[in-house]
Coordinates of C-alpha atoms and ligand atoms in Angstrom, one line a residue:
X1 CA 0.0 0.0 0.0
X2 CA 2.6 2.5 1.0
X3 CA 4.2 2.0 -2.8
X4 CA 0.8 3.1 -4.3
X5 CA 0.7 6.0 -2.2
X6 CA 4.2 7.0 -2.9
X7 CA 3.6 6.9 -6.5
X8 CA 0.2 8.7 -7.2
X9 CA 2.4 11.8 -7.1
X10 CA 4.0 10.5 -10.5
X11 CA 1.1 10.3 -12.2
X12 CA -0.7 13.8 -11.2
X13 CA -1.0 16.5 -14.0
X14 CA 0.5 19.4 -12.1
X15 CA 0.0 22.1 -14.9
X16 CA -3.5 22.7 -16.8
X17 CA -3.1 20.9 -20.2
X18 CA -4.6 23.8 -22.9
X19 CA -7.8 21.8 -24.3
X20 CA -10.6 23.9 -25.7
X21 CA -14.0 22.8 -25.1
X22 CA -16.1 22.3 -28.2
X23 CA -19.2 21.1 -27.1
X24 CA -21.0 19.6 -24.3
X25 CA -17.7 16.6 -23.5
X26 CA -16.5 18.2 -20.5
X27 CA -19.5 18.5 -19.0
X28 CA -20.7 14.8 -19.8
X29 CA -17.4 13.4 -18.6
X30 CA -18.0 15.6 -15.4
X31 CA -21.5 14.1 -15.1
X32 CA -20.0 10.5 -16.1
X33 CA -17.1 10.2 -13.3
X34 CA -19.3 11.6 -10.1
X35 CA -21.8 8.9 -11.6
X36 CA -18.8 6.5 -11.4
X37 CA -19.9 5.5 -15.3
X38 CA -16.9 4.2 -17.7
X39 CA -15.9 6.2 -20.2
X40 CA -15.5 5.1 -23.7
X41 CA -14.0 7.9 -26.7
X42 CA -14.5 7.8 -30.1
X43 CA -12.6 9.4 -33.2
X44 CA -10.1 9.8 -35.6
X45 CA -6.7 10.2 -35.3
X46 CA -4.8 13.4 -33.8
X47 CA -8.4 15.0 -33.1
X48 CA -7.8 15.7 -29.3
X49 CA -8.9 12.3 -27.3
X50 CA -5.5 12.0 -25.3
X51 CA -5.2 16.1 -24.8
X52 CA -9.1 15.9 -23.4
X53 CA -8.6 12.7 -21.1
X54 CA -4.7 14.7 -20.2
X55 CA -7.1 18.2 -19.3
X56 CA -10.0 16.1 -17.0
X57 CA -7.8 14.4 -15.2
X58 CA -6.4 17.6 -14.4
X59 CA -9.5 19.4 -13.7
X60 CA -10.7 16.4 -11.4
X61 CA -7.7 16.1 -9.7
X62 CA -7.1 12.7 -10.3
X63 CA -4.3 10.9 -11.3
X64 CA -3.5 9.8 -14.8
X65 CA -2.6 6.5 -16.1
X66 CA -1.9 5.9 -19.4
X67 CA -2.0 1.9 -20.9
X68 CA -1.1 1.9 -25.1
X69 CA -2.7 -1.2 -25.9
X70 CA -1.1 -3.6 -28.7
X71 CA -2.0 -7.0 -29.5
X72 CA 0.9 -8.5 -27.5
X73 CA -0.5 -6.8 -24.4
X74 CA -1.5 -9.7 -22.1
X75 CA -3.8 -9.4 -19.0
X76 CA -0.5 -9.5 -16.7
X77 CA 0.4 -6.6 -18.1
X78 CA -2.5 -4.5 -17.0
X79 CA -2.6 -6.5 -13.6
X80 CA 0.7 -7.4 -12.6
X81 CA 3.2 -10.0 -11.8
X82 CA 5.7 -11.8 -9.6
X83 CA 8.7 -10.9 -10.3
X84 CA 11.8 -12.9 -8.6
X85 CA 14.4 -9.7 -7.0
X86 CA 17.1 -11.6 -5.2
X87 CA 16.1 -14.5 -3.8
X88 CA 12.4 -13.9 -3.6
X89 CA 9.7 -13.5 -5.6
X90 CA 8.2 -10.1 -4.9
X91 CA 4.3 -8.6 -6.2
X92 CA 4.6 -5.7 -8.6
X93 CA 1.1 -4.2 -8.8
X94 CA 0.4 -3.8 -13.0
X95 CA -0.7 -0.3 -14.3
X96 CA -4.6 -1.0 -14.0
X97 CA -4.4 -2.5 -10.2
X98 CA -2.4 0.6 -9.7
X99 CA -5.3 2.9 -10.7
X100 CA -7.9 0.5 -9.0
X101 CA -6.1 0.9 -5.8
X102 CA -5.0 4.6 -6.2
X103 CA -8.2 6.6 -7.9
X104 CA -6.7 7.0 -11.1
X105 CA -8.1 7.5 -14.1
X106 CA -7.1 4.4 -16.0
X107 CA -7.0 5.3 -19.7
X108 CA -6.0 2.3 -22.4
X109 CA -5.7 3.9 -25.8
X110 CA -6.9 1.9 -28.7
X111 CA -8.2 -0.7 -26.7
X112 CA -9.6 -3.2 -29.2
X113 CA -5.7 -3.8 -30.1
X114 CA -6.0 -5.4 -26.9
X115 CA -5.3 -9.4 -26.5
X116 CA -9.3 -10.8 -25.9
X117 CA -8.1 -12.0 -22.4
X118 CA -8.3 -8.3 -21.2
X119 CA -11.8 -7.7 -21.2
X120 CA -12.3 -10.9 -18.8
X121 CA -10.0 -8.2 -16.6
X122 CA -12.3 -4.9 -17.4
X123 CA -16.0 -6.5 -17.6
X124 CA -16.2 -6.7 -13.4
X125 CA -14.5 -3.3 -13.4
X126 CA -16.9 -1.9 -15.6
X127 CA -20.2 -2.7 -14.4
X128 CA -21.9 -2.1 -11.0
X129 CA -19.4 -4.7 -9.1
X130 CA -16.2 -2.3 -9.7
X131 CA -13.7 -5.2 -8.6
X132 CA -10.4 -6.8 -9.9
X133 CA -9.3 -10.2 -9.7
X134 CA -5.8 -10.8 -9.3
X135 CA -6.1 -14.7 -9.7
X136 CA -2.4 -14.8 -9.1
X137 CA -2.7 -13.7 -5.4
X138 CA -6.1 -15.1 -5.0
X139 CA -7.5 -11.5 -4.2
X140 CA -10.2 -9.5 -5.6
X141 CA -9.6 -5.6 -5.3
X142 CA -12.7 -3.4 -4.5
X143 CA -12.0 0.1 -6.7
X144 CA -11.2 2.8 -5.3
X145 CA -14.2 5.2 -5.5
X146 CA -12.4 7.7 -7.7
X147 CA -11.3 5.2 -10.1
X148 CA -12.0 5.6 -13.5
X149 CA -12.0 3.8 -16.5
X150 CA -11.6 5.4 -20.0
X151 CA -11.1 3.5 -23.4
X152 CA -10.4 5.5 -26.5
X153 CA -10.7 4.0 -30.1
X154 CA -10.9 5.1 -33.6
X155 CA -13.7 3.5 -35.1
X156 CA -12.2 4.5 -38.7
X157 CA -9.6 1.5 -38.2
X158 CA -12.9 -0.7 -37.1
X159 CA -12.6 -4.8 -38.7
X160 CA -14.8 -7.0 -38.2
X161 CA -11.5 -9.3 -36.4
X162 CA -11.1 -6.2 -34.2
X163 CA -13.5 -4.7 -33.0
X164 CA -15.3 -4.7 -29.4
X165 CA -18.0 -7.2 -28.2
X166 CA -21.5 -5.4 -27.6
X167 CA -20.9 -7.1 -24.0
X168 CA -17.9 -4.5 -23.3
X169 CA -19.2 -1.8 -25.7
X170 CA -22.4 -1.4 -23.5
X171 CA -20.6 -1.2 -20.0
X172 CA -19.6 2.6 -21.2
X173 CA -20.8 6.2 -22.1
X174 CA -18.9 6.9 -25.1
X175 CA -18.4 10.2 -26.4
X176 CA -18.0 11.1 -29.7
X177 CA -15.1 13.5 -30.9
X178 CA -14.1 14.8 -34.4
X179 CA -12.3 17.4 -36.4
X180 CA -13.3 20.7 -34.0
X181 CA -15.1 23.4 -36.3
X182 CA -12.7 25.4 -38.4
X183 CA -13.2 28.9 -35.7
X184 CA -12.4 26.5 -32.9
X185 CA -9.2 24.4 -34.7
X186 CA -7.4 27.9 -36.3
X187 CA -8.0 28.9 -32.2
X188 CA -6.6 25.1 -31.6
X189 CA -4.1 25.5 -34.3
X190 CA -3.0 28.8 -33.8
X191 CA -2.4 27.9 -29.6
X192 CA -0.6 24.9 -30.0
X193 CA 2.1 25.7 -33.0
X194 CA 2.4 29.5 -32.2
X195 CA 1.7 30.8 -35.5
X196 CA -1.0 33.9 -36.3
X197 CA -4.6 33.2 -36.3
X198 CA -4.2 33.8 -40.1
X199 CA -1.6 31.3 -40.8
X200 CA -3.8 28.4 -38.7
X201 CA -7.0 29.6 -40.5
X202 CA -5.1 28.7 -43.9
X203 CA -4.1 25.1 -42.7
X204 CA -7.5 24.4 -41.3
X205 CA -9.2 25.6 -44.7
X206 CA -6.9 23.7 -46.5
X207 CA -7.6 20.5 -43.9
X208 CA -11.4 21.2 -45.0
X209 CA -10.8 20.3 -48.7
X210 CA -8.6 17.3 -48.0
X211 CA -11.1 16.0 -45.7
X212 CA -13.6 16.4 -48.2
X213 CA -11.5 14.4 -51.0
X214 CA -11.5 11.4 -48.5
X215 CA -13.6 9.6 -51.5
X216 CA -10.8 9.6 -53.6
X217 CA -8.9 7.3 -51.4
X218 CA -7.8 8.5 -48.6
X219 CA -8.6 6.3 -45.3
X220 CA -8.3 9.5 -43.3
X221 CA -8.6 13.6 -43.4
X222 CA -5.6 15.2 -41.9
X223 CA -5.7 15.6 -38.0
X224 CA -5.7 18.3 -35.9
X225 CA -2.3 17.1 -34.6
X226 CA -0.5 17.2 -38.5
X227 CA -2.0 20.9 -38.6
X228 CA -0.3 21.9 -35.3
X229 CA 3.1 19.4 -37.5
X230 CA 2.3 22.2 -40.5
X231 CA 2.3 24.9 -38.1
X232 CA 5.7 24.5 -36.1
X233 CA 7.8 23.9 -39.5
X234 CA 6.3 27.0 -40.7
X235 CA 6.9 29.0 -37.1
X236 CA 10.6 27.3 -37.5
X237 CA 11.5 29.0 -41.6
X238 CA 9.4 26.6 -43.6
X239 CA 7.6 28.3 -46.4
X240 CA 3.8 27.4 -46.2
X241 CA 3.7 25.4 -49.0
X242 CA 6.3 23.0 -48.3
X243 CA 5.2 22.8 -44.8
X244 CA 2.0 21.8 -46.0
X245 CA 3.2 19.4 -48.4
X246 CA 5.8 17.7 -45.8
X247 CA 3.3 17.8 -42.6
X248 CA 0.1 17.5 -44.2
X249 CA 0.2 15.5 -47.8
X250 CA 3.0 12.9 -47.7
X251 CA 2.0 11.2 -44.4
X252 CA -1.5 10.5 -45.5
X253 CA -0.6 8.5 -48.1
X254 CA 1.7 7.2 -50.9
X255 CA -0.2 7.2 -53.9
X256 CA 1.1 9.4 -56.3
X257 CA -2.2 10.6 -57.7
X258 CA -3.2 11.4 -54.5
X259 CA -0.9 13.2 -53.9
X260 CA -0.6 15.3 -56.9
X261 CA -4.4 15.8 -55.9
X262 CA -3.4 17.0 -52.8
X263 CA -0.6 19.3 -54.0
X264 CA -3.3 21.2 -56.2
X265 CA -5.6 21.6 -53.0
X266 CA -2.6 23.8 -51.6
X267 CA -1.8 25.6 -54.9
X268 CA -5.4 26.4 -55.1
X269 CA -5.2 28.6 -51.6
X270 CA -2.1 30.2 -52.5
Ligands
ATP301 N1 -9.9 20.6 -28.3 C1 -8.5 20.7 -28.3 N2 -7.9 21.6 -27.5 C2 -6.6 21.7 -27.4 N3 -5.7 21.0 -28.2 C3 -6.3 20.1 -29.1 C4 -7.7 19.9 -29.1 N4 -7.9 19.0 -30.1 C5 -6.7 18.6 -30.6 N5 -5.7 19.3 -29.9 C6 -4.3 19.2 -30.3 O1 -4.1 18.1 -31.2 C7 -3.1 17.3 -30.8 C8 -3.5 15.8 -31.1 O2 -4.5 15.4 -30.2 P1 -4.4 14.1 -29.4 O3 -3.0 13.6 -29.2 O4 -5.2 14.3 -28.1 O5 -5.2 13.1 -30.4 P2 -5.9 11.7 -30.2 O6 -7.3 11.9 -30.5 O7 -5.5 11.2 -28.9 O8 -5.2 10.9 -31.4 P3 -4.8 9.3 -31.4 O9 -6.1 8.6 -31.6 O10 -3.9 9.2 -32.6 O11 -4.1 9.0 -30.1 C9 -2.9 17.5 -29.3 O12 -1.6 17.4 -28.9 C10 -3.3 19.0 -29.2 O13 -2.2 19.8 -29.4
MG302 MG1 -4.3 9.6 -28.3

């Protein structure tokens, strides 16, 4: 116990993370974590999820830990393990017992890359029981009151091999995020890569049309996060078109069409 306590200091958000609200998600989250509810988040890539979950946990005061989830990522890596020091074997508590015990808000990004023996681990968590089973030590952990659970995924990625069971799907609240509206990203845009509210406005207008040419063949729009990319190459020399072109065009794809297509999108602005 005293480890856990020693430790919640490391995962506190001392400073506000900059998130601006653009709609009602703060004040459902709010709403969702004094209800003691799960939390599930939906989107696209680079559209804020992380900065969102990084800015509540802040606001609520709780501590925030973080789980990437990958298909190699077994249920002992969320719970824990025995792990031999010396000559004896000694507990470590896993990243999710840590948050049961501590408060936390437990966060695992991208969740349905997640090995299928995981959600045995977050079904009794997530429903009115709120407990843990570490089978290892023959315990079951009652949460901490202020524990939280929040999943994020992007349902753009969504197969029918991976994607969640209704089962774990309906032990959340999800909320749904996208690209913020072009006012809101330039303010976004402009606050994050320190370039005038012209300059984002340009990058966000130009995100508009590639979003819209996602018909053509493109899996995905630009994020928010490769506008903010854009953004600090131009604050640091780049001329805007080759910023655009490096930040914005060649990591969405590699077809050459495509990108000539999007190359004309930013000729068109200049
Ligand atoms: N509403 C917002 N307020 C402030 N910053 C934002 C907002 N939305 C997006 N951002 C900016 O966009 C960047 C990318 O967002 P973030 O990393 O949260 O995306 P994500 O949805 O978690 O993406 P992924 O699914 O790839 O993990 C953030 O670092 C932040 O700078
Ligand atoms: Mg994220």
């Amino acid at each position: 116990m005293p480890r856990t306590h020693l430790s919640k200091k490391a995962y506190t958000i001392d400073s506000e993370p900059f998130y601006l609200d653009t709609g009602d998600e703060m004040r459902l989250f709010e709403a969702a974590a004094a209800a003691r509810l799960p939390v599930m988040l939906k989107g696209p890539t680079g559209c804020g999820k992380t900065r969102f979950v990084e800015h509540m946990a802040y606001r609520l005061k709780r501590p925030l830990i973080t789980v990437a989830c990958h298909e190699d990522l077994f249920a002992s890596d969320l719970i824990g393990r025995y792990l031999l020091k010396k000559d004896e074997t000694v507990w470590m508590d896993g990243p999710l017992t840590r948050a049961v015990r501590m408060g936390a808000i437990c966060y695992l990004d991208e969740v349905v890359e997640a090995r299928k023996d995981t959600t045995v681990v977050i079904h009794p968590l997530t429903d009115n029981r709120r407990t843990l089973s570490i089978d290892k030590k023959g315990e079951v952990i009652q949460a901490h009151p202020d524990f939280l659970m929040v999943i994020s995924y992007n349902p753009g990625y969504q197969s029918v091999l991976k994607d969640l069971k209704q089962s774990t799907r309906q032990r959340f609240v999800a909320l749904s995020f996208g690209y913020p509206v072009p006012a809101d990203e330039a303010r976004i845009v402009a606050a994050e890569g320190k370039v005038d509210v012209d300059t984002a406005a340009r990058l966000v207008t130009l995100a508009g049309k590639i979003r819209n040419i996602r018909e053509h063949g493109l899996t995905e729009g630009a994020s928010t996060r490769l506008l903010i990319y854009a953004a600090d190459l131009i604050r640091n020399g780049i001329a805007f078109k080759r910023a655009c072109m490096t930040a914005l065009c060649q990591p969405l794809t590699d077809d050459d069409r495509l990108q000539e297509t999007l190359n004309d999108l930013i000729d068109d602005l200049q």
